[in-house]
Short mmCIF file of C-alpha atoms in Angstrom, two decimals:
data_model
loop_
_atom_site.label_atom_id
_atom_site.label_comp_id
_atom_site.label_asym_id
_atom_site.label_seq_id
_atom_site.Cartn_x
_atom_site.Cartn_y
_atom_site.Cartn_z
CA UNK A 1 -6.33 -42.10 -42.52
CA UNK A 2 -4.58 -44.99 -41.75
CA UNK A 3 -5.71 -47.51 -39.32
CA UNK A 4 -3.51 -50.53 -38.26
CA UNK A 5 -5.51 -52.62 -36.34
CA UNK A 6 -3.91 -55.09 -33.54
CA UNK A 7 -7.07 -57.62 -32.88
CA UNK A 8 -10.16 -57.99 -33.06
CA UNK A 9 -11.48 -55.62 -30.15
CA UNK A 10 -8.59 -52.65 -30.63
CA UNK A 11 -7.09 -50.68 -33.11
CA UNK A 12 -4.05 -48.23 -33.14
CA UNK A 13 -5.34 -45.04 -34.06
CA UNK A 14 -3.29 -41.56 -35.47
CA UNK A 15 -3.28 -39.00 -33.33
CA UNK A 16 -6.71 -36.62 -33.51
CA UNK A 17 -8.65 -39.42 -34.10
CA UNK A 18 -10.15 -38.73 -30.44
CA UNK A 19 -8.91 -42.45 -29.18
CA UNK A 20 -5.87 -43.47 -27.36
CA UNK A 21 -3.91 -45.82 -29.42
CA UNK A 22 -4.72 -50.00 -29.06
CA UNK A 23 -8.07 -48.55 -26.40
CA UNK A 24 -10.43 -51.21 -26.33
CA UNK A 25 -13.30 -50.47 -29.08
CA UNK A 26 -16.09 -48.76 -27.12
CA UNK A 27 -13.41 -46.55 -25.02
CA UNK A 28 -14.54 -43.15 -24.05
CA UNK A 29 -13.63 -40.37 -27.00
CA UNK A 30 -10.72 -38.14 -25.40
CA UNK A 31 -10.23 -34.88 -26.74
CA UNK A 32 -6.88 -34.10 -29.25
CA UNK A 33 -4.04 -32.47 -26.79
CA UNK A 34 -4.50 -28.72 -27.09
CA UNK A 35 -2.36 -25.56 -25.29
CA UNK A 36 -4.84 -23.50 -22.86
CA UNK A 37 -3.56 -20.45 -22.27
CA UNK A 38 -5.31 -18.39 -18.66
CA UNK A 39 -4.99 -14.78 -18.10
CA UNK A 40 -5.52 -14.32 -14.11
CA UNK A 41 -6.60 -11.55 -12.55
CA UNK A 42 -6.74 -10.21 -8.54
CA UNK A 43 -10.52 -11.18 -8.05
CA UNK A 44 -13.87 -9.29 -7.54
CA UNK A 45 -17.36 -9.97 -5.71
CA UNK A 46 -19.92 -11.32 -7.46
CA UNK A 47 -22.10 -8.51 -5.90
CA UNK A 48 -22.02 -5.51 -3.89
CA UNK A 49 -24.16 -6.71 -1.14
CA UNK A 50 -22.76 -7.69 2.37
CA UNK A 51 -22.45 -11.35 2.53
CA UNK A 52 -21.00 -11.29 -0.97
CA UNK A 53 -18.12 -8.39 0.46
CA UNK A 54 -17.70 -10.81 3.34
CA UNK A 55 -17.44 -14.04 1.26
CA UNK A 56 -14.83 -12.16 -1.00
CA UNK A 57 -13.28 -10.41 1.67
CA UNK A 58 -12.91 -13.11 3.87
CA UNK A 59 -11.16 -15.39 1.24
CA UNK A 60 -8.68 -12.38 0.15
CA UNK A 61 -7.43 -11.20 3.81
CA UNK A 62 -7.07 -15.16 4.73
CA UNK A 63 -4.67 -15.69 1.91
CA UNK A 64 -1.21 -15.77 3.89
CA UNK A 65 0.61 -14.07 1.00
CA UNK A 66 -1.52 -11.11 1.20
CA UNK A 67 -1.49 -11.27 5.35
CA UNK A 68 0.88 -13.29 6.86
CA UNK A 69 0.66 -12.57 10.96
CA UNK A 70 0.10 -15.54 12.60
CA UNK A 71 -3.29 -17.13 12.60
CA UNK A 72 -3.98 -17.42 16.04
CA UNK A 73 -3.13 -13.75 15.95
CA UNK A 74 -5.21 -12.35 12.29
CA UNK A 75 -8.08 -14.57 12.14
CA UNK A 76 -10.08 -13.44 15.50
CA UNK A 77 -9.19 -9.91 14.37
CA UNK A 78 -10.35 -10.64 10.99
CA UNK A 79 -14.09 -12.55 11.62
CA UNK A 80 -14.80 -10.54 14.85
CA UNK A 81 -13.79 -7.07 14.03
CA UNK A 82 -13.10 -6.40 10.21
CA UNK A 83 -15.22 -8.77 8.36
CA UNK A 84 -17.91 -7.46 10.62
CA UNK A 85 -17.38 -3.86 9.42
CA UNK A 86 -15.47 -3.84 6.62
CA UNK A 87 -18.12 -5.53 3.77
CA UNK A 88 -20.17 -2.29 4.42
CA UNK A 89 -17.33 0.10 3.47
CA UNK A 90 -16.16 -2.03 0.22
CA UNK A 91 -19.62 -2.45 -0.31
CA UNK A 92 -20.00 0.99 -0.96
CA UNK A 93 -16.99 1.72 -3.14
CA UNK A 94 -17.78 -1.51 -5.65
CA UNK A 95 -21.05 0.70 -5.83
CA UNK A 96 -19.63 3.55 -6.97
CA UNK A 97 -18.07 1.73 -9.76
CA UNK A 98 -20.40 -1.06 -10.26
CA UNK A 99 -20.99 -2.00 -14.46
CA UNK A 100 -24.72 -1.67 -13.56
CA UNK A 101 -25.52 -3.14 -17.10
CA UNK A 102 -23.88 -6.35 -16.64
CA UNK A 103 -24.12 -6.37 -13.16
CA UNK A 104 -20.38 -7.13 -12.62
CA UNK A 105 -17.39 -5.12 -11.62
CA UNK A 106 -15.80 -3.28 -14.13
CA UNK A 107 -12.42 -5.83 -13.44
CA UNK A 108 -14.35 -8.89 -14.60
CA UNK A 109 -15.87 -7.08 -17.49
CA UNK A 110 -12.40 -5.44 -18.57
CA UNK A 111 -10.78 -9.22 -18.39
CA UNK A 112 -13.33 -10.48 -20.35
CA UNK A 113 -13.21 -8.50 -23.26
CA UNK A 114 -9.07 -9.44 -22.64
CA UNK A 115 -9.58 -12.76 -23.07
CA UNK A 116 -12.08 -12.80 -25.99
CA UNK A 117 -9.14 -10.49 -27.69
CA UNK A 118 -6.18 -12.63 -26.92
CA UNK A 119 -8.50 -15.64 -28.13
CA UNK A 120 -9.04 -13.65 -31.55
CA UNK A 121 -5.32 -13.60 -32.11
CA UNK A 122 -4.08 -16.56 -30.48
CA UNK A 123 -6.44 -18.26 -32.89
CA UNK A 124 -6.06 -16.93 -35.84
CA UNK A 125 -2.77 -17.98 -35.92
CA UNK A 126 -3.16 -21.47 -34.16
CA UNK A 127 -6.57 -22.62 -35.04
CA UNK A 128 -8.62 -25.10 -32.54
CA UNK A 129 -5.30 -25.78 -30.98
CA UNK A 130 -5.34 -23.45 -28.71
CA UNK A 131 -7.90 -22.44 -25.64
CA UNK A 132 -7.86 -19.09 -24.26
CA UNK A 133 -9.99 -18.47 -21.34
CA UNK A 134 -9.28 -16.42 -17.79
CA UNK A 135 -9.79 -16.62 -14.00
CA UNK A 136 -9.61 -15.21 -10.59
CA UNK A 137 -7.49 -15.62 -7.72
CA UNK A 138 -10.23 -14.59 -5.48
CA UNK A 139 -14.25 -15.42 -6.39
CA UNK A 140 -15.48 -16.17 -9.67
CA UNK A 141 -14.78 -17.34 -12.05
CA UNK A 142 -12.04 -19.46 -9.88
CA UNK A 143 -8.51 -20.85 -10.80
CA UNK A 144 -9.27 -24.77 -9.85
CA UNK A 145 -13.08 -24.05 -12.28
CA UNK A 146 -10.88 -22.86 -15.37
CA UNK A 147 -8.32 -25.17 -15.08
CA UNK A 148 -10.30 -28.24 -14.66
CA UNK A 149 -12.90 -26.67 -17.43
CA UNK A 150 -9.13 -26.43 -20.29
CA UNK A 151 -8.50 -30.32 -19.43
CA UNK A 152 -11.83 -31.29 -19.79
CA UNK A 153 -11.60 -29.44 -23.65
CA UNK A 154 -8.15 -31.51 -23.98
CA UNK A 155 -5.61 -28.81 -22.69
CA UNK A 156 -2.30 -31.15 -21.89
CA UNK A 157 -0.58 -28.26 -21.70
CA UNK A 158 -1.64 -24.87 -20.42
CA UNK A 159 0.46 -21.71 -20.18
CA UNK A 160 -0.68 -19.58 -16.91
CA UNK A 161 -0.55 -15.77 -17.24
CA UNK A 162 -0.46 -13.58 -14.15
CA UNK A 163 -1.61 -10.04 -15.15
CA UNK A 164 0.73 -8.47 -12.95
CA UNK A 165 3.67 -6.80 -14.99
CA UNK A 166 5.69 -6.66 -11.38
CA UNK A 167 5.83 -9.64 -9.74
CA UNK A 168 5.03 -9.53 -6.01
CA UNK A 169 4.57 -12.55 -3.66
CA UNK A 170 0.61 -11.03 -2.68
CA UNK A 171 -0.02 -10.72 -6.61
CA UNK A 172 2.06 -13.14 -8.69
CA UNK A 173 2.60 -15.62 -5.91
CA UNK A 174 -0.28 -16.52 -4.59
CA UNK A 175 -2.29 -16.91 -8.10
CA UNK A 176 0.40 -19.32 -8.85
CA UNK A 177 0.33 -20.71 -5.50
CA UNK A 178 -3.18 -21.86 -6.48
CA UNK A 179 -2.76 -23.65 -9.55
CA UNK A 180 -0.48 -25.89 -7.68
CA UNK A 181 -2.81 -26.48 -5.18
CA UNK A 182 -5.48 -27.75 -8.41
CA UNK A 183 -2.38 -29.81 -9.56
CA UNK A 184 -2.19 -31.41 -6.29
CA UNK A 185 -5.62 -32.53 -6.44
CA UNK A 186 -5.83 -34.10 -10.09
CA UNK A 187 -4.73 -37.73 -10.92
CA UNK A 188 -3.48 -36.57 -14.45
CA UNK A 189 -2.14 -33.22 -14.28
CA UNK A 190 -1.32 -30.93 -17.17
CA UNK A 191 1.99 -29.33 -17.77
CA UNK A 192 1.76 -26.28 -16.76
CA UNK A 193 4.52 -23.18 -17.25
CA UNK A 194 3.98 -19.88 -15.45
CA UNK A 195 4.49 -16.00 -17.21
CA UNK A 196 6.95 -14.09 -15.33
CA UNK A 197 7.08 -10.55 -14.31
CA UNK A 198 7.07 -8.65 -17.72
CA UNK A 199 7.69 -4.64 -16.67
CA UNK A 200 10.51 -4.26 -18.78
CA UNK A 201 8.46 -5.96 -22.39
CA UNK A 202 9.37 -3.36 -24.53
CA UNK A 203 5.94 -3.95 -26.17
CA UNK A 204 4.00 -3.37 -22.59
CA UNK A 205 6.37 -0.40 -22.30
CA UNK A 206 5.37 1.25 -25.74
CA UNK A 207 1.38 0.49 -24.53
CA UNK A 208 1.58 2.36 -21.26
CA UNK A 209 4.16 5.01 -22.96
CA UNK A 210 1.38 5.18 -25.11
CA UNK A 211 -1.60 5.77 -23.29
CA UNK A 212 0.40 8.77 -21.47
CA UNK A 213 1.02 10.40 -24.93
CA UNK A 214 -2.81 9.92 -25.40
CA UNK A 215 -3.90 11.27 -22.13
CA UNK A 216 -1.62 14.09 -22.06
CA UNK A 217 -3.04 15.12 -25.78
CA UNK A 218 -6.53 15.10 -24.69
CA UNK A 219 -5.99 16.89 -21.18
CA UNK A 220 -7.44 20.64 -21.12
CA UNK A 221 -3.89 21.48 -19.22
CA UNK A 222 -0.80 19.87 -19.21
CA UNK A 223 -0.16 17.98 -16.48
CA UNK A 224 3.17 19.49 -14.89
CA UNK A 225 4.20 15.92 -12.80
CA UNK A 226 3.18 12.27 -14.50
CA UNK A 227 2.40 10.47 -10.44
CA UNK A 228 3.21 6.59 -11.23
CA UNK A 229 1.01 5.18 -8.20
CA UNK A 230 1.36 1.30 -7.68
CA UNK A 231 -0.08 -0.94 -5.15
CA UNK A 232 1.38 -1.12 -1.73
CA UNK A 233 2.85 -3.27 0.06
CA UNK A 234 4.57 -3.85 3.56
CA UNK A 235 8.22 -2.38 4.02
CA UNK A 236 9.42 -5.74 5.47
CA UNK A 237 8.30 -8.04 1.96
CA UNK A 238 11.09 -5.95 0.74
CA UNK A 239 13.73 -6.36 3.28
CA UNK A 240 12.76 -9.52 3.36
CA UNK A 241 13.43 -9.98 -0.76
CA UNK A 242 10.17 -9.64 -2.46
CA UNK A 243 11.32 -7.80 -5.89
CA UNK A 244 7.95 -6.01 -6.27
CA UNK A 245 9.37 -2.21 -4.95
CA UNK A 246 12.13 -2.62 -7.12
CA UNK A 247 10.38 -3.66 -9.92
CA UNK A 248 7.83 -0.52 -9.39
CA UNK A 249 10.68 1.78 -8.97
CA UNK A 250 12.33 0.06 -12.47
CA UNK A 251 8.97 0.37 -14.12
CA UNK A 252 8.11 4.01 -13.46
CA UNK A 253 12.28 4.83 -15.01
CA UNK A 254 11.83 2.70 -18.12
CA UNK A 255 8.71 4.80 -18.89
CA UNK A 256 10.27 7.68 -18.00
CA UNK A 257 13.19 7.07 -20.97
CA UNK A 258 10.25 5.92 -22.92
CA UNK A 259 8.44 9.39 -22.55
CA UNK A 260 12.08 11.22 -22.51
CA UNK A 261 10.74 12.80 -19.21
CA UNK A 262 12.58 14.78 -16.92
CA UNK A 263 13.24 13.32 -13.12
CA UNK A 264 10.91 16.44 -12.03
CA UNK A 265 8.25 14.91 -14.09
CA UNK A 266 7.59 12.02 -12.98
CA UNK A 267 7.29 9.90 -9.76
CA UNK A 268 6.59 6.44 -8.11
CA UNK A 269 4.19 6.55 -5.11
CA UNK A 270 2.38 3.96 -3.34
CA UNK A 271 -0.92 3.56 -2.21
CA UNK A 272 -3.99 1.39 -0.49
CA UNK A 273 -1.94 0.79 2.49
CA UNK A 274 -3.75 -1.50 5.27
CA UNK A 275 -3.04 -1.98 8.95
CA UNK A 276 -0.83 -0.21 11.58
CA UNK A 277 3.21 -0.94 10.30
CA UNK A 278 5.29 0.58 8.09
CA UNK A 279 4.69 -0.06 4.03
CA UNK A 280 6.91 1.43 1.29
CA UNK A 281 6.43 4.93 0.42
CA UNK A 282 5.26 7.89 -0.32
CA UNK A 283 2.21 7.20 -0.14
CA UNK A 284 0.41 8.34 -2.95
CA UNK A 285 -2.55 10.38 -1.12
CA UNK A 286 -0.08 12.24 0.39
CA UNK A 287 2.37 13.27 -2.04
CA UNK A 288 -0.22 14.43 -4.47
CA UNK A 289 -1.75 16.58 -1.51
CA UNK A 290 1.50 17.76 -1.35
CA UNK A 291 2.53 18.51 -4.81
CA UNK A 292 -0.50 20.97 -4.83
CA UNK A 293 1.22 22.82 -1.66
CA UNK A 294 4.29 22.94 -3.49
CA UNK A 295 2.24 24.85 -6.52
CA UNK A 296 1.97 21.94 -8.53
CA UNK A 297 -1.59 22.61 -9.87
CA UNK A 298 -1.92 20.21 -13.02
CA UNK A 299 -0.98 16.72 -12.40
CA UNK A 300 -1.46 13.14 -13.98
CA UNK A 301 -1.60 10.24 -12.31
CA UNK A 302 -1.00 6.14 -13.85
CA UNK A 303 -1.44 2.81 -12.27
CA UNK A 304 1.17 0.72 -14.20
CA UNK A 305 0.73 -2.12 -11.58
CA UNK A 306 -3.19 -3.01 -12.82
CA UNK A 307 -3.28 -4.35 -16.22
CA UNK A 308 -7.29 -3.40 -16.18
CA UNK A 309 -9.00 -0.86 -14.41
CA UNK A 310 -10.57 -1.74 -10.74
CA UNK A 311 -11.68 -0.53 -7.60
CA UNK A 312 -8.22 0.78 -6.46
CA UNK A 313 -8.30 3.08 -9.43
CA UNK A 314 -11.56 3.57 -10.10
CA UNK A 315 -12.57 4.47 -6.27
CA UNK A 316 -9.50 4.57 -4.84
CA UNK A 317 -7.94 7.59 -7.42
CA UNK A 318 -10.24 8.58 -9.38
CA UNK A 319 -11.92 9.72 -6.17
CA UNK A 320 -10.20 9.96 -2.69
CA UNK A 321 -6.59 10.32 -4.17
CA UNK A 322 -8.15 13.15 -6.77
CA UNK A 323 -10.12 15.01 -4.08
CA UNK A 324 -6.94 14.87 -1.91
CA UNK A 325 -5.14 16.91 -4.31
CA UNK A 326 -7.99 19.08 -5.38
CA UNK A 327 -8.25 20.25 -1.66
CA UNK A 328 -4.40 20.72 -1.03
CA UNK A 329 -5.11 23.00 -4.16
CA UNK A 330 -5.08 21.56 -7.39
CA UNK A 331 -7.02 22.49 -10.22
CA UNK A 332 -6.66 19.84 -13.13
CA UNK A 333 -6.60 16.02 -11.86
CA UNK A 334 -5.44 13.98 -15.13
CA UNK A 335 -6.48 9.61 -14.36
CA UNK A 336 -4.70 7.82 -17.07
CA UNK A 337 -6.89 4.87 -17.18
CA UNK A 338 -5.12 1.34 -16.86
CA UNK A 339 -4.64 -0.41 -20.42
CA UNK A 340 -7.35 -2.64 -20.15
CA UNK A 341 -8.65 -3.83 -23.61
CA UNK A 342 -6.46 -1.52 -25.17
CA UNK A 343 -5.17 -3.04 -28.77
CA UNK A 344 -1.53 -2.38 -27.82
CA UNK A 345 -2.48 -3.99 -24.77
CA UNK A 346 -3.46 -7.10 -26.10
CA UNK A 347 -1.01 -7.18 -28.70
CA UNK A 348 2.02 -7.02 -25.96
CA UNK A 349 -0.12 -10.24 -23.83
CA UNK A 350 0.20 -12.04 -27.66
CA UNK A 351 3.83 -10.88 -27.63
CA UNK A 352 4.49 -12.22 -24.04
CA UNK A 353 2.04 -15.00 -24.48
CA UNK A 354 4.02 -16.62 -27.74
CA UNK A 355 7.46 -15.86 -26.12
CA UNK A 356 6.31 -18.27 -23.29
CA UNK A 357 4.89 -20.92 -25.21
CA UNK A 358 7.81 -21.63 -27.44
CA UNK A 359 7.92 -25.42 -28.42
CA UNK A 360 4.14 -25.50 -27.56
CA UNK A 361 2.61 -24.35 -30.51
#
């Protein structure tokens, strides 16, 4: 390749080369501009024990998207009564679920093998240009580690990807709120564009459509209602114009045309509520309790809010929401687990992944 030199000490040198163009001879190698791409998930513990719940608790219930009172108000509540109790409850249901072999919770494990499957395809069809790799909004591994980890490979650019197919200001929100706040600290910042709420991808759509299909096939019974539960939230982030209820409600219909269900077949509930006011409803421990009084014995239920399974489905359904129903008198309890690794899964995060990062790569 070409070289063109200017003097004696510099030279102008073609991009790749790993030099800026008429640098001093001797300056520092810098890496060819890539794209990193960053799936991002909630967060987990690094271990079940009770300074790790605290640490990890502590850092998720400060975060004022997720609880937004007023400090002087939440924080002596929070270190002097529920991070005093709380670690030992949390403690126990990461137990329950705890991947024991890798000695991880099943959320980091489940991104993982995301990542390393969006990498596969992402690179395959863009060679070396492109970094995949994925972080946490709350623990490890953390959004400032990951992002300063793609620069230092030469990421100029990096496209961030909030695994949260409704957006919400506690979910989406916030893990963009903190790869502004690594922006603010670096002296050269990459561009950066953000993924936006993607409940209506037709391609996410056909996965969960088709895990249903799946689950349905394989149950013992049919289930008689499909129970679409999503994360909760507060009843005032809606009046107040957070999209994320309407985007649940939106979700839980386009599935419903996509599985040419019936209205009495289906239905959007809410659950993990926390604290004393009013969140959006039904909740979902109650409305499958009640189903069963009604004499709906066979049931399904779907978390189309998690894009990999964790402890709110894992725990949270799979056990207190399932043995809710089971004692209001149900018989068949049918978890359709989130769509984790899934290949139709991954393929939709390529699909969504190369619509964003058009004129990148």
């Amino acid at each position: 390749m070409a070289v063109f030199k200017h003097s004696s000490d510099s030279a102008l040198v073609a991009p790749g080369e790993g030099r800026l163009g008429h640098a001093p001879r001797g300056h520092p190698a810098l890496p060819e501009g890539k794209v990193g791409v960053v799936l991002a998930n909630l967060g987990t513990p690094d271990a079940t024990d009770y300074w790790s719940m605290r640490r990890y608790l502590g850092e998720f219930l400060s975060d004022r998207r997720v609880v937004d009172y007023p400090r002087w108000l939440w924080q002596p509540l929070l270190q002097l009564v529920i991070l005093i109790r709380r670690p030992f409850v949390s403690g126990k249901a990461y137990r329950s679920i705890w991947n024991q072999g890798l000695d991880e919770s099943p959320l980091l494990t489940i991104t993982r093998e995301q990542t390393a499957k969006l990498a596969t395809r992402l690179e395959s069809a863009f060679g070396d240009r492109v970094e995949v790799d994925f972080c946490m909004r709350y623990g490890n591994p953390s959004t400032d580690s990951v992002l300063r980890r793609l620069q230092a490979r030469g990421c100029e650019r990096i496209l961030f990807f909030p695994l949260y197919p409704q957006y919400g200001s506690p979910t989406t929100a916030t893990a963009c709120d903190q790869v502004f706040r690594t922006l603010m600290t670096l002296k050269w910042q990459p561009s950066v564009r953000t993924v936006p709420a993607y409940y209506r991808h037709p391609d996410y759509l056909e996965a969960l459509a088709g895990s249903v299909r799946e689950a349905y096939e394989a149950a013992q019974t049919a289930p008689e209602v499909l129970v679409a539960s999503y994360h909760g939230v507060p009843k005032r982030y809606l009046d107040a114009g957070d999209p994320y209820y309407c985007h649940c409600r939106q979700t839980t219909r386009l599935l419903q045309e996509a599985l040419g269900m019936s209205d009495e077949a289906i239905e959007t509930t809410f659950q993990s509520k926390f604290g004393p006011e009013e969140w959006v409803g039904p909740a979902t421990v109650e409305r499958v309790a009640a189903l069963a009084r009604e004499g709906r014995r066979h049931i399904a239920v779907i978390s189309p809010a998690f894009a990999a399974d964790c402890v709110e489905t894992l725990e949270e359904i799979q056990q207190e929401i399932r043995d809710a129903f089971l004692a209001a008198g149900g018989e068949t309890f049918t978890y359709v687990p989130c769509l984790n690794a899934r290949d139709d899964h991954v393929a939709a995060l390529e699909a969504i992944a190369r619509q964003e990062l058009a004129g990148w790569l």
